[in-house]
Amino acid sequence: LEATGNQRVVEVRVEVTRGNIQMSMIADRIKSECWDSMKQSGQFLRSMKTGKELCNFPMRENKSMTTKANRVLFLRAVEKKEEEQRSLERIQAGEATSDSNEHSGGVESPKAANVENENGGEDSPTDEGEEKSEKVQGSAVEQMLYSSFVLIGQLRKRSQMLILELVLQERKATFNARFEEVRARKLADVDKILDLNERIAEIHAELRMDDEELFVPRMHEREDKGSVLVVKDTEVEVQKYVSPQELEAARAKKAAEEARARAGEGGDFNE
C-alpha cells in the first residue's frame, strides 16, 4: 500500500507540474500577444477628489495595416493632384475660349459662359482656393477622405475604410498624448502637495495643532499599468498546499507560543 501511495503521489506531482508548465506557456503567449506587442498599453487616471476614472485608448501595433493604408494614401494623393490638374485645365480652357470670342468680336459660346458663371468670374480661382483653405480642417490624413457624393465603387469604399482607420488611430494617439500630459501634471501636483504637507505639519507642530488631518494624495493601484500583471495572494481562491514539514513546523511554532503564554500567565499569578 505504501508503494502504491508513493507511486500515486509521483504521478499526481508530474501531472500538476505538467499542467503548471502549460498554463505558464499560455500566460507567456497571452502576455506577448496582448501586452508586449501593444504600441500603447491601457492605463487609468483617477481623480484625487471625486474618484472618477479616465482610461486611455490601448493601441496595438499593426504594421501590415499601416503599410496598406500608407499605400492607399499615396494613391489618393495622386488622385487628388490629378483632379486639381483637370480642374485647372478646364478653367484655363474656359478662359482661352472667352478671350478668343472677345478678340473676334463674336458671341460668347454657351459652354464658355457656363464655365464663367460656375467659376464666378475672373477672380473665381483665387476665391475658390481661399474658400478651400478656409474649409480645410483636421490633419493631412483627414483631407484625403472622399466626399460622400463621390464615394461609389468598391475600390473607393475600401480606400475610405482604410483612411478612416488611420484617422481613428491618429485621434487616439492625440488623446493618449494629452492623457500622458495630464498624468504627468497629476504626478507633479502629488509631489507638490506632499512637500506642502510636510511644511504644514511642521507649522502645526509649532502651534500644537496636531488634531487637524491633512489631505494626503495617493496614486491608485489601477493607475499603475503594470499592476494588471501582478497577482495578489488575496486573489487566489484555492487553498495553498502545505507540505508535512511545513505543517509540523507550524504546529511546533503554535505550541511554543502557547507555552510562552502559559508561562507568562503563571508568572503574573505568582506575583
mmCIF file of C-alpha atoms in Angstrom:
data_model
loop_
_atom_site.group_PDB
_atom_site.id
_atom_site.type_symbol
_atom_site.label_atom_id
_atom_site.label_comp_id
_atom_site.label_asym_id
_atom_site.label_seq_id
_atom_site.Cartn_x
_atom_site.Cartn_y
_atom_site.Cartn_z
ATOM 1 C CA LEU A 1 0.000 0.000 0.000
ATOM 2 C CA GLU A 2 2.789 2.379 0.834
ATOM 3 C CA ALA A 3 4.483 1.741 -2.516
ATOM 4 C CA THR A 4 1.184 2.274 -4.348
ATOM 5 C CA GLY A 5 0.605 5.508 -2.444
ATOM 6 C CA ASN A 6 4.092 6.788 -3.254
ATOM 7 C CA GLN A 7 3.618 5.949 -6.927
ATOM 8 C CA ARG A 8 0.301 7.787 -6.962
ATOM 9 C CA VAL A 9 1.933 10.810 -5.335
ATOM 10 C CA VAL A 10 4.637 10.843 -8.014
ATOM 11 C CA GLU A 11 2.037 10.617 -10.776
ATOM 12 C CA VAL A 12 -0.020 13.457 -9.317
ATOM 13 C CA ARG A 13 3.112 15.589 -8.870
ATOM 14 C CA VAL A 14 4.125 15.021 -12.512
ATOM 15 C CA GLU A 15 0.593 15.815 -13.700
ATOM 16 C CA VAL A 16 0.418 19.016 -11.653
ATOM 17 C CA THR A 17 3.872 20.087 -12.827
ATOM 18 C CA ARG A 18 2.920 19.484 -16.460
ATOM 19 C CA GLY A 19 -0.305 21.496 -16.020
ATOM 20 C CA ASN A 20 1.599 24.371 -14.416
ATOM 21 C CA ILE A 21 4.075 24.418 -17.310
ATOM 22 C CA GLN A 22 1.220 24.514 -19.838
ATOM 23 C CA MET A 23 -0.506 27.352 -18.003
ATOM 24 C CA SER A 24 2.790 29.247 -17.796
ATOM 25 C CA MET A 25 3.318 28.873 -21.558
ATOM 26 C CA ILE A 26 -0.227 30.072 -22.269
ATOM 27 C CA ALA A 27 0.265 33.048 -19.943
ATOM 28 C CA ASP A 28 3.525 33.984 -21.678
ATOM 29 C CA ARG A 29 1.857 33.800 -25.106
ATOM 30 C CA ILE A 30 -1.086 35.925 -23.981
ATOM 31 C CA LYS A 31 1.302 38.481 -22.468
ATOM 32 C CA SER A 32 3.358 38.549 -25.661
ATOM 33 C CA GLU A 33 0.309 38.985 -27.918
ATOM 34 C CA CYS A 34 -1.828 41.280 -25.766
ATOM 35 C CA TRP A 35 0.717 43.270 -23.766
ATOM 36 C CA ASP A 36 4.250 43.285 -25.152
ATOM 37 C CA SER A 37 3.048 43.878 -28.724
ATOM 38 C CA MET A 38 0.922 46.879 -27.733
ATOM 39 C CA LYS A 39 2.004 50.251 -29.010
ATOM 40 C CA GLN A 40 0.143 51.862 -26.118
ATOM 41 C CA SER A 41 -0.943 49.841 -23.101
ATOM 42 C CA GLY A 42 -4.184 50.535 -21.303
ATOM 43 C CA GLN A 43 -3.935 52.798 -18.298
ATOM 44 C CA PHE A 44 -6.269 54.585 -15.896
ATOM 45 C CA LEU A 45 -6.164 58.059 -14.427
ATOM 46 C CA ARG A 46 -8.112 58.600 -11.212
ATOM 47 C CA SER A 47 -9.307 61.917 -9.818
ATOM 48 C CA MET A 48 -7.971 62.752 -6.354
ATOM 49 C CA LYS A 49 -11.243 64.275 -5.125
ATOM 50 C CA THR A 50 -14.184 62.747 -6.956
ATOM 51 C CA GLY A 51 -12.615 59.341 -7.586
ATOM 52 C CA LYS A 52 -13.738 59.300 -11.221
ATOM 53 C CA GLU A 53 -11.563 57.350 -13.619
ATOM 54 C CA LEU A 54 -10.415 58.052 -17.150
ATOM 55 C CA CYS A 55 -8.919 55.436 -19.420
ATOM 56 C CA ASN A 56 -6.714 55.962 -22.433
ATOM 57 C CA PHE A 57 -7.008 54.116 -25.724
ATOM 58 C CA PRO A 58 -4.975 50.876 -25.880
ATOM 59 C CA MET A 59 -3.335 50.764 -29.301
ATOM 60 C CA ARG A 60 -1.851 47.706 -30.925
ATOM 61 C CA GLU A 61 0.962 47.786 -33.455
ATOM 62 C CA ASN A 62 -0.389 46.696 -36.843
ATOM 63 C CA LYS A 63 2.364 47.073 -39.417
ATOM 64 C CA SER A 64 0.514 45.331 -42.255
ATOM 65 C CA MET A 65 -2.500 47.628 -41.956
ATOM 66 C CA THR A 66 -0.273 50.704 -41.681
ATOM 67 C CA THR A 67 1.682 49.725 -44.795
ATOM 68 C CA LYS A 68 -1.502 49.114 -46.784
ATOM 69 C CA ALA A 69 -3.071 52.367 -45.555
ATOM 70 C CA ASN A 70 0.039 54.378 -46.462
ATOM 71 C CA ARG A 71 -0.102 52.917 -49.983
ATOM 72 C CA VAL A 72 -3.756 53.924 -50.243
ATOM 73 C CA LEU A 73 -2.898 57.430 -49.006
ATOM 74 C CA PHE A 74 -0.245 57.759 -51.704
ATOM 75 C CA LEU A 75 -2.673 56.703 -54.429
ATOM 76 C CA ARG A 76 -5.326 59.043 -53.029
ATOM 77 C CA ALA A 77 -2.848 61.948 -53.016
ATOM 78 C CA VAL A 78 -2.021 61.247 -56.671
ATOM 79 C CA GLU A 79 -5.742 61.137 -57.458
ATOM 80 C CA LYS A 80 -6.329 64.492 -55.771
ATOM 81 C CA LYS A 81 -3.471 66.054 -57.715
ATOM 82 C CA GLU A 82 -4.969 64.733 -60.947
ATOM 83 C CA GLU A 83 -8.364 66.184 -60.024
ATOM 84 C CA GLU A 84 -6.800 69.564 -59.290
ATOM 85 C CA GLN A 85 -4.896 69.487 -62.586
ATOM 86 C CA ARG A 86 -8.026 68.601 -64.599
ATOM 87 C CA SER A 87 -9.969 71.353 -62.854
ATOM 88 C CA LEU A 88 -7.208 73.845 -63.642
ATOM 89 C CA GLU A 89 -7.152 72.743 -67.283
ATOM 90 C CA ARG A 90 -10.917 73.204 -67.555
ATOM 91 C CA ILE A 91 -10.651 76.694 -66.099
ATOM 92 C CA GLN A 92 -7.825 77.630 -68.455
ATOM 93 C CA ALA A 93 -9.728 76.241 -71.423
ATOM 94 C CA GLY A 94 -12.765 78.312 -70.470
ATOM 95 C CA GLU A 95 -10.669 81.472 -70.154
ATOM 96 C CA ALA A 96 -8.987 80.842 -73.507
ATOM 97 C CA THR A 97 -12.392 80.398 -75.208
ATOM 98 C CA SER A 98 -13.736 83.606 -73.710
ATOM 99 C CA ASP A 99 -10.619 85.545 -74.767
ATOM 100 C CA SER A 100 -10.882 84.297 -78.351
ATOM 101 C CA ASN A 101 -14.536 85.305 -78.506
ATOM 102 C CA GLU A 102 -13.713 88.811 -77.237
ATOM 103 C CA HIS A 103 -10.921 89.303 -79.798
ATOM 104 C CA SER A 104 -13.034 88.020 -82.675
ATOM 105 C CA GLY A 105 -15.990 90.136 -81.592
ATOM 106 C CA GLY A 106 -18.296 87.138 -81.817
ATOM 107 C CA VAL A 107 -20.892 85.917 -79.423
ATOM 108 C CA GLU A 108 -19.635 84.071 -76.411
ATOM 109 C CA SER A 109 -20.326 80.365 -76.563
ATOM 110 C CA PRO A 110 -22.792 78.907 -74.075
ATOM 111 C CA LYS A 111 -20.159 76.494 -72.820
ATOM 112 C CA ALA A 112 -17.723 79.299 -72.012
ATOM 113 C CA ALA A 113 -20.497 81.302 -70.398
ATOM 114 C CA ASN A 114 -21.455 78.369 -68.238
ATOM 115 C CA VAL A 115 -17.839 77.870 -67.182
ATOM 116 C CA GLU A 116 -17.548 81.549 -66.349
ATOM 117 C CA ASN A 117 -20.790 81.535 -64.403
ATOM 118 C CA GLU A 118 -19.808 78.441 -62.484
ATOM 119 C CA ASN A 119 -16.393 79.880 -61.667
ATOM 120 C CA GLY A 120 -17.830 83.236 -60.679
ATOM 121 C CA GLY A 121 -15.810 85.455 -62.989
ATOM 122 C CA GLU A 122 -12.103 86.120 -63.321
ATOM 123 C CA ASP A 123 -11.384 86.065 -59.600
ATOM 124 C CA SER A 124 -13.052 82.672 -59.113
ATOM 125 C CA PRO A 125 -9.865 80.541 -58.958
ATOM 126 C CA THR A 126 -8.480 82.661 -56.150
ATOM 127 C CA ASP A 127 -11.820 82.820 -54.377
ATOM 128 C CA GLU A 128 -12.251 79.079 -54.712
ATOM 129 C CA GLY A 129 -8.774 78.492 -53.308
ATOM 130 C CA GLU A 130 -9.487 80.803 -50.389
ATOM 131 C CA GLU A 131 -12.744 79.010 -49.665
ATOM 132 C CA LYS A 132 -10.993 75.656 -49.759
ATOM 133 C CA SER A 133 -8.269 76.886 -47.425
ATOM 134 C CA GLU A 134 -10.917 78.125 -45.001
ATOM 135 C CA LYS A 135 -12.830 74.846 -45.122
ATOM 136 C CA VAL A 136 -9.779 72.633 -44.715
ATOM 137 C CA GLN A 137 -9.715 71.380 -41.155
ATOM 138 C CA GLY A 138 -8.090 68.482 -39.412
ATOM 139 C CA SER A 139 -4.933 66.642 -40.290
ATOM 140 C CA ALA A 140 -3.447 65.759 -43.657
ATOM 141 C CA VAL A 141 -4.940 62.288 -43.399
ATOM 142 C CA GLU A 142 -8.467 63.671 -42.968
ATOM 143 C CA GLN A 143 -8.013 65.752 -46.119
ATOM 144 C CA MET A 144 -7.595 62.525 -48.089
ATOM 145 C CA LEU A 145 -11.140 61.355 -47.301
ATOM 146 C CA TYR A 146 -13.600 61.025 -50.160
ATOM 147 C CA SER A 147 -16.730 63.129 -50.247
ATOM 148 C CA SER A 148 -19.993 61.266 -49.720
ATOM 149 C CA PHE A 149 -21.133 62.294 -53.220
ATOM 150 C CA VAL A 150 -18.229 60.527 -54.966
ATOM 151 C CA LEU A 151 -17.999 57.526 -52.662
ATOM 152 C CA ILE A 152 -19.039 54.950 -55.252
ATOM 153 C CA GLY A 153 -17.479 51.677 -56.245
ATOM 154 C CA GLN A 154 -15.799 49.011 -54.148
ATOM 155 C CA LEU A 155 -12.295 50.433 -54.600
ATOM 156 C CA ARG A 156 -13.149 53.850 -53.201
ATOM 157 C CA LYS A 157 -15.181 52.381 -50.360
ATOM 158 C CA ARG A 158 -12.315 50.130 -49.306
ATOM 159 C CA SER A 159 -9.869 53.005 -49.573
ATOM 160 C CA GLN A 160 -12.202 55.160 -47.478
ATOM 161 C CA MET A 161 -12.332 52.412 -44.852
ATOM 162 C CA LEU A 162 -8.535 52.301 -44.549
ATOM 163 C CA ILE A 163 -8.240 56.091 -44.432
ATOM 164 C CA LEU A 164 -10.900 56.243 -41.707
ATOM 165 C CA GLU A 165 -8.912 53.656 -39.757
ATOM 166 C CA LEU A 166 -5.837 55.899 -39.980
ATOM 167 C CA VAL A 167 -7.888 58.911 -38.871
ATOM 168 C CA LEU A 168 -9.156 56.912 -35.903
ATOM 169 C CA GLN A 169 -5.628 55.844 -34.947
ATOM 170 C CA GLU A 170 -4.425 59.414 -35.274
ATOM 171 C CA ARG A 171 -7.149 60.748 -32.975
ATOM 172 C CA LYS A 172 -6.480 58.016 -30.443
ATOM 173 C CA ALA A 173 -2.788 58.911 -30.450
ATOM 174 C CA THR A 174 -3.654 62.586 -29.925
ATOM 175 C CA PHE A 175 -5.901 61.717 -26.994
ATOM 176 C CA ASN A 176 -3.230 59.463 -25.484
ATOM 177 C CA ALA A 177 -0.679 62.265 -25.744
ATOM 178 C CA ARG A 178 -2.997 64.609 -23.833
ATOM 179 C CA PHE A 179 -3.657 61.777 -21.362
ATOM 180 C CA GLU A 180 0.073 61.483 -20.650
ATOM 181 C CA GLU A 181 0.313 65.253 -20.176
ATOM 182 C CA VAL A 182 -2.488 65.200 -17.600
ATOM 183 C CA ARG A 183 -0.921 62.204 -15.845
ATOM 184 C CA ALA A 184 2.459 63.939 -15.635
ATOM 185 C CA ARG A 185 0.713 67.039 -14.271
ATOM 186 C CA LYS A 186 -1.010 64.943 -11.607
ATOM 187 C CA LEU A 187 2.279 63.341 -10.538
ATOM 188 C CA ALA A 188 3.821 66.793 -10.221
ATOM 189 C CA ASP A 189 0.825 68.016 -8.201
ATOM 190 C CA VAL A 190 1.037 65.000 -5.880
ATOM 191 C CA ASP A 191 4.714 65.690 -5.176
ATOM 192 C CA LYS A 192 3.958 69.362 -4.605
ATOM 193 C CA ILE A 193 1.110 68.590 -2.176
ATOM 194 C CA LEU A 194 3.302 66.159 -0.227
ATOM 195 C CA ASP A 195 6.019 68.809 0.104
ATOM 196 C CA LEU A 196 3.451 71.343 1.307
ATOM 197 C CA ASN A 197 2.070 68.822 3.792
ATOM 198 C CA GLU A 198 5.499 68.443 5.355
ATOM 199 C CA ARG A 199 5.762 72.192 5.809
ATOM 200 C CA ILE A 200 2.198 72.412 7.156
ATOM 201 C CA ALA A 201 2.902 69.580 9.589
ATOM 202 C CA GLU A 202 5.909 71.493 10.924
ATOM 203 C CA ILE A 203 3.766 74.600 11.395
ATOM 204 C CA HIS A 204 1.059 72.579 13.154
ATOM 205 C CA ALA A 205 3.678 71.087 15.465
ATOM 206 C CA GLU A 206 4.892 74.572 16.400
ATOM 207 C CA LEU A 207 1.319 75.743 17.010
ATOM 208 C CA ARG A 208 0.365 72.464 18.732
ATOM 209 C CA MET A 209 -2.425 71.788 16.226
ATOM 210 C CA ASP A 210 -1.949 68.052 15.858
ATOM 211 C CA ASP A 211 -5.678 67.295 15.704
ATOM 212 C CA GLU A 212 -6.182 68.616 12.173
ATOM 213 C CA GLU A 213 -5.774 65.984 9.468
ATOM 214 C CA LEU A 214 -4.145 66.822 6.164
ATOM 215 C CA PHE A 215 -5.193 65.596 2.758
ATOM 216 C CA VAL A 216 -2.641 63.045 1.594
ATOM 217 C CA PRO A 217 -2.911 62.282 -2.154
ATOM 218 C CA ARG A 218 -2.060 58.775 -3.250
ATOM 219 C CA MET A 219 -1.768 57.113 -6.607
ATOM 220 C CA HIS A 220 -4.433 54.445 -7.000
ATOM 221 C CA GLU A 221 -3.436 50.888 -7.784
ATOM 222 C CA ARG A 222 -5.288 50.973 -11.110
ATOM 223 C CA GLU A 223 -3.140 53.910 -12.232
ATOM 224 C CA ASP A 224 -0.108 51.611 -12.352
ATOM 225 C CA LYS A 225 -0.314 49.914 -15.746
ATOM 226 C CA GLY A 226 1.912 47.077 -14.563
ATOM 227 C CA SER A 227 -0.464 46.146 -11.731
ATOM 228 C CA VAL A 228 -2.617 44.124 -14.127
ATOM 229 C CA LEU A 229 0.230 41.601 -14.446
ATOM 230 C CA VAL A 230 0.645 41.160 -10.680
ATOM 231 C CA VAL A 231 -1.429 38.503 -8.898
ATOM 232 C CA LYS A 232 -2.027 39.046 -5.204
ATOM 233 C CA ASP A 233 -2.411 36.269 -2.668
ATOM 234 C CA THR A 234 -5.913 37.514 -1.849
ATOM 235 C CA GLU A 235 -6.966 36.931 -5.453
ATOM 236 C CA VAL A 236 -6.112 33.224 -5.291
ATOM 237 C CA GLU A 237 -9.187 31.403 -4.004
ATOM 238 C CA VAL A 238 -7.616 27.926 -3.995
ATOM 239 C CA GLN A 239 -6.225 26.832 -0.652
ATOM 240 C CA LYS A 240 -2.443 26.790 -0.565
ATOM 241 C CA TYR A 241 -0.783 23.395 -0.385
ATOM 242 C CA VAL A 242 1.113 22.795 2.853
ATOM 243 C CA SER A 243 3.760 20.080 2.964
ATOM 244 C CA PRO A 244 4.070 17.794 6.031
ATOM 245 C CA GLN A 245 7.303 19.548 7.053
ATOM 246 C CA GLU A 246 5.622 22.979 6.923
ATOM 247 C CA LEU A 247 2.618 21.641 8.844
ATOM 248 C CA GLU A 248 4.868 20.186 11.557
ATOM 249 C CA ALA A 249 6.815 23.459 11.813
ATOM 250 C CA ALA A 250 3.553 25.411 12.157
ATOM 251 C CA ARG A 251 2.362 23.096 14.925
ATOM 252 C CA ALA A 252 5.665 23.418 16.790
ATOM 253 C CA LYS A 253 5.524 27.205 16.496
ATOM 254 C CA LYS A 254 1.967 27.278 17.790
ATOM 255 C CA ALA A 255 2.853 25.007 20.715
ATOM 256 C CA ALA A 256 5.811 27.221 21.634
ATOM 257 C CA GLU A 257 3.626 30.335 21.578
ATOM 258 C CA GLU A 258 1.048 28.655 23.808
ATOM 259 C CA ALA A 259 3.789 27.581 26.221
ATOM 260 C CA ARG A 260 5.136 31.122 26.428
ATOM 261 C CA ALA A 261 1.620 32.431 27.002
ATOM 262 C CA ARG A 262 1.020 29.958 29.843
ATOM 263 C CA ALA A 263 4.399 30.811 31.352
ATOM 264 C CA GLY A 264 3.549 34.471 31.241
ATOM 265 C CA GLU A 265 0.178 33.939 32.871
ATOM 266 C CA GLY A 266 1.762 31.814 35.594
ATOM 267 C CA GLY A 267 4.358 34.487 36.326
ATOM 268 C CA ASP A 268 1.704 37.173 36.653
ATOM 269 C CA PHE A 269 -0.352 34.959 39.002
ATOM 270 C CA ASN A 270 2.644 34.281 41.248
ATOM 271 C CA GLU A 271 3.334 37.956 41.523
#
